[in-house]
Coordinates of C-alpha atoms (C1' of nucleotides) in Angstrom, one line a residue:
Chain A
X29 CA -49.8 -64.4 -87.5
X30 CA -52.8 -64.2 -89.5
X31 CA -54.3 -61.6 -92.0
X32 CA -57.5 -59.9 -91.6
X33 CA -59.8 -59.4 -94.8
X34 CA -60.7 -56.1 -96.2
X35 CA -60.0 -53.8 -98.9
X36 CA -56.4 -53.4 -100.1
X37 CA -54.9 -50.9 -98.1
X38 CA -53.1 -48.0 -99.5
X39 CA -50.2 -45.4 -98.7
X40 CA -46.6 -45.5 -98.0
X41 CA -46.0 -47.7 -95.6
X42 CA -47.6 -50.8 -96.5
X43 CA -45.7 -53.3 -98.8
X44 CA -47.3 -56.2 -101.3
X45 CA -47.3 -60.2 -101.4
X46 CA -49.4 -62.7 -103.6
X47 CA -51.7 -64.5 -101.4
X48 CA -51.0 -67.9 -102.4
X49 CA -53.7 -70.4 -102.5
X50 CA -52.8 -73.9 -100.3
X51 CA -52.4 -74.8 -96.7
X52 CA -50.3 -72.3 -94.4
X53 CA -47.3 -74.2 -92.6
X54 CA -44.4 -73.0 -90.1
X55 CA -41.2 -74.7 -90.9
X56 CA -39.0 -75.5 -88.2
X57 CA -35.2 -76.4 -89.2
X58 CA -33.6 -77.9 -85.8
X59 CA -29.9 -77.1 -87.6
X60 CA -29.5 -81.0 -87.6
X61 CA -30.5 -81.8 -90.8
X62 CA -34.2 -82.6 -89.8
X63 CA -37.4 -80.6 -91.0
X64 CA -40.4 -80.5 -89.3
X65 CA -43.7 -79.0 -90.9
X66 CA -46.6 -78.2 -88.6
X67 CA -50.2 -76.4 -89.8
X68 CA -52.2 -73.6 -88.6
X69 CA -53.9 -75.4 -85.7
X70 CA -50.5 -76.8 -84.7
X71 CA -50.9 -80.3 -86.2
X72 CA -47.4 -82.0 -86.9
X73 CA -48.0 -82.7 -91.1
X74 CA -44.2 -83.3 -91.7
X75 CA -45.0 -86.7 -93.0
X76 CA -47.6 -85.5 -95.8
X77 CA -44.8 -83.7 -97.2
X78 CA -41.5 -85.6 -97.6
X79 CA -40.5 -83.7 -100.5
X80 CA -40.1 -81.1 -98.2
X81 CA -37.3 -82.4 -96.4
X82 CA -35.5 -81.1 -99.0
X83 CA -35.2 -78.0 -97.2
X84 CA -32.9 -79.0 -94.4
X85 CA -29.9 -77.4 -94.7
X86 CA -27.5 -78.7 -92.2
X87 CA -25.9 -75.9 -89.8
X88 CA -29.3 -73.8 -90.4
X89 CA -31.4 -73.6 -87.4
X90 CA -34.7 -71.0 -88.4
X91 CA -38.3 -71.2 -87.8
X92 CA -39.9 -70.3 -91.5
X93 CA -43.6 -69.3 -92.0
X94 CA -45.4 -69.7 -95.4
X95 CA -47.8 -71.6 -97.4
X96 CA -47.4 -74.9 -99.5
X97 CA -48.9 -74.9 -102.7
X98 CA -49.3 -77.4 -105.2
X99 CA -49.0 -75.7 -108.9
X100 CA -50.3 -76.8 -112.1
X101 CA -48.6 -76.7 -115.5
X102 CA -48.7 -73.1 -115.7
X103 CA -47.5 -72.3 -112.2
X104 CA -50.6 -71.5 -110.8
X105 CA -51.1 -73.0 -107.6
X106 CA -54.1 -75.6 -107.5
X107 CA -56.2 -76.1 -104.4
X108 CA -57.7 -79.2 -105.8
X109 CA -54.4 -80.8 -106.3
X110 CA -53.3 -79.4 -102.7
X111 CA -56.7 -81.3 -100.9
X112 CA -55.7 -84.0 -102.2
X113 CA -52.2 -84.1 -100.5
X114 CA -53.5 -82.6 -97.3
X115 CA -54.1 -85.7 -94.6
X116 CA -52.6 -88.3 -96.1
X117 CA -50.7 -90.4 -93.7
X118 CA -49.9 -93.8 -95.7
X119 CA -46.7 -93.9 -96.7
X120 CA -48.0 -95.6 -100.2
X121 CA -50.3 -93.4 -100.4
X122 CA -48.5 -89.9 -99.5
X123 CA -45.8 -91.3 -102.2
X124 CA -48.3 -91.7 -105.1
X125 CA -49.5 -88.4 -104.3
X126 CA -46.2 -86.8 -104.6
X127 CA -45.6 -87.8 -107.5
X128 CA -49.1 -86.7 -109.3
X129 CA -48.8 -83.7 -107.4
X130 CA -45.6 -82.5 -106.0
X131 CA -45.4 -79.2 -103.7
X132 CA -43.7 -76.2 -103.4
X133 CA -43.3 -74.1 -100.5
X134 CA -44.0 -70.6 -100.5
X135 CA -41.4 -68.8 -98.2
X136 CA -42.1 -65.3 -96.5
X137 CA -41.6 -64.9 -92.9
X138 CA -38.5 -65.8 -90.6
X139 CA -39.6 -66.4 -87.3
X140 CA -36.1 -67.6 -85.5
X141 CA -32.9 -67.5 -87.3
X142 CA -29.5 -69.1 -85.7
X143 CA -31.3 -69.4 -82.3
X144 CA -32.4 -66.1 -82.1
X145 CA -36.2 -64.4 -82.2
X146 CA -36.3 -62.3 -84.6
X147 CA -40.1 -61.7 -84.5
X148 CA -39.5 -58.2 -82.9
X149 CA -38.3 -57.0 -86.0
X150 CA -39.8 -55.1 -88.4
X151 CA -41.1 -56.6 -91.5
X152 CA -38.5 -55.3 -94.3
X153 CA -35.6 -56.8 -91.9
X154 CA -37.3 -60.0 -91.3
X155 CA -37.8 -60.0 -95.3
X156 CA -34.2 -59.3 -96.1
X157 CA -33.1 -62.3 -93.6
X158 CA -35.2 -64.5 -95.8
X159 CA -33.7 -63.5 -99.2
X160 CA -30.4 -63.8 -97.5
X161 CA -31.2 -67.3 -96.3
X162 CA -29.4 -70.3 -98.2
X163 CA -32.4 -72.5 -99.2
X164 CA -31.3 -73.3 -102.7
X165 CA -33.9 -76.1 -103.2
X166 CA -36.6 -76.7 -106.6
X167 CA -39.1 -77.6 -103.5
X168 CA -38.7 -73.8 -102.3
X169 CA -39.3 -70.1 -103.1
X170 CA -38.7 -66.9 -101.7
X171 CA -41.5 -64.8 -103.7
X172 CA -40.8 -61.0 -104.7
X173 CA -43.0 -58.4 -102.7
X174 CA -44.1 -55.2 -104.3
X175 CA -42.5 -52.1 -102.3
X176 CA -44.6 -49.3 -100.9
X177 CA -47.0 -47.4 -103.7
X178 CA -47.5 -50.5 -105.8
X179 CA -50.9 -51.9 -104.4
X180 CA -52.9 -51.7 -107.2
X181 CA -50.0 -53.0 -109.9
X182 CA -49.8 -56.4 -107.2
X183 CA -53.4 -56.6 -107.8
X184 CA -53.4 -56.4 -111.5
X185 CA -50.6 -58.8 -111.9
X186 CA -52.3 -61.6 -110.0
X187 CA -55.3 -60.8 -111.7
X188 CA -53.9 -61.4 -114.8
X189 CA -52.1 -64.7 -113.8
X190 CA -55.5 -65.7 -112.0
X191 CA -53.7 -65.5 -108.6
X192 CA -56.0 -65.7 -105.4
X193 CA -55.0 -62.4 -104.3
X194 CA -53.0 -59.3 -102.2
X195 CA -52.0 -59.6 -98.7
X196 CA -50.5 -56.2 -97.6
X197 CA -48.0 -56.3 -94.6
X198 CA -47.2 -53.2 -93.0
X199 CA -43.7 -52.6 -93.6
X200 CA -43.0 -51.5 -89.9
X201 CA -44.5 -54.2 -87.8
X202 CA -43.3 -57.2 -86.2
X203 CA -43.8 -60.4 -86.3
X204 CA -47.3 -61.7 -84.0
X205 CA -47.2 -65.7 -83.6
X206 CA -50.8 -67.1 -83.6
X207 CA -52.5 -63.9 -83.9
X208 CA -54.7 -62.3 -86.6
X209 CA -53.5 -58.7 -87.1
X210 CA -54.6 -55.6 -88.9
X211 CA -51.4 -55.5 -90.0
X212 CA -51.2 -57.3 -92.7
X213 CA -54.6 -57.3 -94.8
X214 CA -55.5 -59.9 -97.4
X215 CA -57.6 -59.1 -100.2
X216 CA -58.9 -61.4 -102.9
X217 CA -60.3 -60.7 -106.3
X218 CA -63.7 -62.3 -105.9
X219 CA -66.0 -63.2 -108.6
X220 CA -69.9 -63.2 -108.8
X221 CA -72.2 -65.2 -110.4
X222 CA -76.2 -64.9 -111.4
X223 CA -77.7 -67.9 -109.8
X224 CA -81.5 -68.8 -109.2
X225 CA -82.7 -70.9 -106.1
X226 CA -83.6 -74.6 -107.0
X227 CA -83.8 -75.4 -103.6
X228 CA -83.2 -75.1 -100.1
X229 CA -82.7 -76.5 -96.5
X230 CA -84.7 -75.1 -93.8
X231 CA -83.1 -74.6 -90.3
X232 CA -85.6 -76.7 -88.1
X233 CA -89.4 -78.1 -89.0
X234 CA -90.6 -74.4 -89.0
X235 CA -89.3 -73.7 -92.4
X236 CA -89.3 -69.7 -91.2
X237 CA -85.5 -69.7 -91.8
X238 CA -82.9 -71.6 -93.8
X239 CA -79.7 -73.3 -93.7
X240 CA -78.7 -73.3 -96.8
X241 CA -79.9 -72.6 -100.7
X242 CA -79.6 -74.7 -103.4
X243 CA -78.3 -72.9 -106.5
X244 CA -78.0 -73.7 -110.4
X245 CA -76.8 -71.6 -113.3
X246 CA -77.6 -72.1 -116.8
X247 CA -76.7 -75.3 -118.0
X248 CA -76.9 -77.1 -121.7
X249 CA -80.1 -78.0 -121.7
X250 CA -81.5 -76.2 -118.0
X251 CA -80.5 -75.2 -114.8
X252 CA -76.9 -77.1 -113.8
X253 CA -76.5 -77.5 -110.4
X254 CA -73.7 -75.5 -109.4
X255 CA -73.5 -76.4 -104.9
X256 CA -75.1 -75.3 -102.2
X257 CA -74.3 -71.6 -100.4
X258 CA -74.6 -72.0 -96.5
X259 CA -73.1 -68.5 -95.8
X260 CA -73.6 -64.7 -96.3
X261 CA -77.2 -63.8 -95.2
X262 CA -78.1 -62.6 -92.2
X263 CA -80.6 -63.5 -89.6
X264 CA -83.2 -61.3 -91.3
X265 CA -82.4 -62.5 -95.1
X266 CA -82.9 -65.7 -93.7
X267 CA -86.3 -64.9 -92.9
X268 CA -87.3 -63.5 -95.8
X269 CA -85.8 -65.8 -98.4
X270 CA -87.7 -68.9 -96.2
X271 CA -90.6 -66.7 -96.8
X272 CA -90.3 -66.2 -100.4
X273 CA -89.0 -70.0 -100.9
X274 CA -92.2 -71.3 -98.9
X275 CA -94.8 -70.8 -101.6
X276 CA -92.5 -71.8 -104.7
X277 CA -92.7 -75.5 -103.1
X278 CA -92.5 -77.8 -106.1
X279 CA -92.0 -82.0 -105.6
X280 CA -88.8 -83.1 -108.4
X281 CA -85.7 -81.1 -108.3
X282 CA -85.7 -78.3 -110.8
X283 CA -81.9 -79.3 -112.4
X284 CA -81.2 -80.9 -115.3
X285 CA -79.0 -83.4 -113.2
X286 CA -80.3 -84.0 -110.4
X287 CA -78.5 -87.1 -109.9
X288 CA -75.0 -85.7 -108.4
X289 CA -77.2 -83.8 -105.7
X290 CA -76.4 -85.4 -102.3
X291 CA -78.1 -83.6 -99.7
X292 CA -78.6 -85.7 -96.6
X293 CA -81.2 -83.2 -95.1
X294 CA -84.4 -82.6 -95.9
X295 CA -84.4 -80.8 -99.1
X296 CA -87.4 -78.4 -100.3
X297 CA -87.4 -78.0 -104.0
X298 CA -88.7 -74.9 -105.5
X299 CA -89.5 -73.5 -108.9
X300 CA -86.4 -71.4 -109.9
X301 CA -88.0 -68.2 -110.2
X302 CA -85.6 -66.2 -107.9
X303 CA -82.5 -64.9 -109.0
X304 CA -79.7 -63.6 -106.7
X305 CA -76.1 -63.4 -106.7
X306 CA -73.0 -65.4 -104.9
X307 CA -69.9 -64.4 -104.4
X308 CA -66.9 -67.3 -105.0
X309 CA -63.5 -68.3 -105.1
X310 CA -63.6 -70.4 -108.2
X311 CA -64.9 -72.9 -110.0
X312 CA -64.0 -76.9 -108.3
X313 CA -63.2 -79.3 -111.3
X314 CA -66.6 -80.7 -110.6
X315 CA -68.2 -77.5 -111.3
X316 CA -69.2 -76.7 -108.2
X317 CA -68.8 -72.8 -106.6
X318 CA -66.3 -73.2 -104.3
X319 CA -66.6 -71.0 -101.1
X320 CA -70.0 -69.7 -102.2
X321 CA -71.1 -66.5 -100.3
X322 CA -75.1 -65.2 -100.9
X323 CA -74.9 -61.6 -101.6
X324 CA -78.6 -60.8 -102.0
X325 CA -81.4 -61.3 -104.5
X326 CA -81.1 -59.2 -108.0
X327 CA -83.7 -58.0 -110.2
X328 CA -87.8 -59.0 -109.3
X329 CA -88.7 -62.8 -109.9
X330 CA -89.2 -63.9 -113.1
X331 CA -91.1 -66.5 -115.1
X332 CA -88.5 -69.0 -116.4
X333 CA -87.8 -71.3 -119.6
X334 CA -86.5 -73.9 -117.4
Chain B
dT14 C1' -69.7 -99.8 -99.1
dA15 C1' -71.6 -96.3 -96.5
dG16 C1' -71.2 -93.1 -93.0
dT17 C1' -68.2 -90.3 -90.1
dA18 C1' -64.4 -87.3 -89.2
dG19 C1' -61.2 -83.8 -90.0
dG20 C1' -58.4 -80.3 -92.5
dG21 C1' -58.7 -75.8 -95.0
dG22 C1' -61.6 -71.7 -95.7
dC23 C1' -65.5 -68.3 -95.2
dC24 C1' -69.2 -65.7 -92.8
dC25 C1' -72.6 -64.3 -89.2
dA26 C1' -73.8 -63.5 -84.5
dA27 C1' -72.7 -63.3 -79.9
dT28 C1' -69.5 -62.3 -76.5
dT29 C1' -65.5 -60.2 -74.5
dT30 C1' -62.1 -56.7 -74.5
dC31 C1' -60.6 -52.2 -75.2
dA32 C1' -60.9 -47.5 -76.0
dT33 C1' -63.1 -43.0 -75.3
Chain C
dA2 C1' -70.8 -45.9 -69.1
dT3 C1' -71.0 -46.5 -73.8
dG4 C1' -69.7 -47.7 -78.2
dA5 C1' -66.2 -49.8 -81.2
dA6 C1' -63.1 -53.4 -82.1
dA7 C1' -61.5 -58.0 -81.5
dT8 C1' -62.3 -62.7 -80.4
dT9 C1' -65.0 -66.9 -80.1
dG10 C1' -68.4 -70.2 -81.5
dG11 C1' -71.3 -72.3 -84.7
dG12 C1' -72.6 -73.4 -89.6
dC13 C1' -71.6 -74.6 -94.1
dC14 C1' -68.7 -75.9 -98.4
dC15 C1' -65.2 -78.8 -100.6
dC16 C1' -62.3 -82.9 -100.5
dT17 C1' -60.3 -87.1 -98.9
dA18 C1' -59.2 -90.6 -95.4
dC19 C1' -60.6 -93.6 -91.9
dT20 C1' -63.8 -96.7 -89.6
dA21 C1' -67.4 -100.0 -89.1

DNA sequence: TAGTAGGGGCCCAATTTCAT
DNA sequence: ATGAAATTGGGCCCCTACTA
């Protein structure tokens, strides 16, 4: 069961969870002592995970959804940290990893417990057969949820503790495997950023639309290249920017770095005279936006220091 | 060593399904 | 029949592993 994005739903029936930031997984405890993890698509990742195994409780047969996560000091889960455990197969390798970077597992849906289905239920039965369950392991958690009414104090908190965001499940509705519903809602505190175009990729030899724009914010001593945003304009914005982008046509690369670009396709730099803004999950320890969205151009072009 | 592939995520656009 | 909602496909980003 997937969550659909919008805007954090309000009202009495709908109850509060941290969206936690890492790679979804369904746990599936045969009862034997075994553990098997598989991801979103299916894929069997048990062996990426071994400190996970740590969850088999012997006479407990369940089928557990949730997300692993791999926190930093301050118990903040890390995505970098997570990417870098995600796919490895080598047992060498998956060991140094877990030890750099060990993972937790985020509990919050039973799916089968003691051989029974229990995704029929409703979701505040199905969450007090989790709290109930006896998983007393360092390598799992069975987060709070914020009852009914307390949407915006869920969004506060993990606000404050720089938490991805609010998924709201509707405290009525069952359980739907490999579905996206519109019962539960995700919601993420996103943040913008100014940027100005450095450069871009058109689609095909035309240059009357783009693939993607190259954007930098203001560095030390210029413009720092902060990535490249593929995503978030539409078939007419394309258009329009391509137009806008044609004429600015300049031969070096306008950042102040411009050896960590690697662009494989044909790049058209451009005098960074247009400003817009992108929406973005965070910064990547390389300082690069990660999951860059283009929300539009801001204010009229201007004549730059850089 | 360089290039390719794949996992996770996001969005737009097109298509299909579902309601009215 | 028509419009809205849901689903699917295609791109792109980031990161790492795998292959040649």
């Amino acid at each position: 069961m997937l969550a659909t994005p919008g805007p954090l739903p309000t009202g009495g029936d709908w109850a509060y969870e941290v969206k936690w930031d890492g790679a979804r997984a369904l746990v599936h405890l045969p009862g034997d002592g075994g553990v098997l993890l598989t991801s979103r698509t299916g894929r069997l990742v048990t062996d990426s995970y071994p400190e996970l195994g740590a969850l088999a409780v012997p006479g407990l047969a369940a089928v557990l959804d949730g997300e692993i996560v791999a926190l930093d000091e301050t118990g903040r889960p890390d995505f970098g940290r997570m990417q870098q455990r995600m796919g490895l197969t080598r047992p060498a390798a998956v060991r140094a990893a877990a030890r750099a970077y060990p993972v937790t597992l985020m509990l919050f849906d039973v799916l089968r417990l003691g051989g029974r289905d229990t995704t029929g239920l409703p979701y505040t039965e199905r969450r007090e057969l989790l709290e109930r369950l006896p998983v007393d392991v360092p390598q799992a958690a069975v987060p709070p949820y914020w009852p009914p009414g307390l949407g915006r104090v869920a969004m506060d908190w993990t606000l404050d503790r720089g938490l991805e965001g609010v998924v709201a499940k509707r405290v009525g509705s069952r359980y739907e495997p490999g579905r996206r519903s519109r019962e539960w809602i995700k919601t993420k505190h996103v943040r913008t950023v100014e940027v100005r175009i450095g450069g871009w990729v058109p689609r095909d030899e035309g240059e009357r639309a783009l693939r993607s724009l190259l954007v930098g914010v203001a560095g030390a001593v210029g413009l720092r290249y902060a990535g490249s945003v593929g995503t978030g304009f539409s078939e007419r914005e394309s258009a329009l920017l391509a137009e806008l982008l044609r004429p600015l046509d300049t031969p070096a690369p306008p950042f102040e770095d411009s050896g960590g670009i690697e662009v494989e396709q044909p790049v058209r730099w451009v005098r960074p005279v247009l400003v817009g803004e992108v929406e973005f999950l965070e910064w990547t320890r390389g300082g690069r936006l990660r999951a860059p969205v283009w929300r539009g151009l801001r204010g009229p072009p201007e004549v730059v220091p850089y």
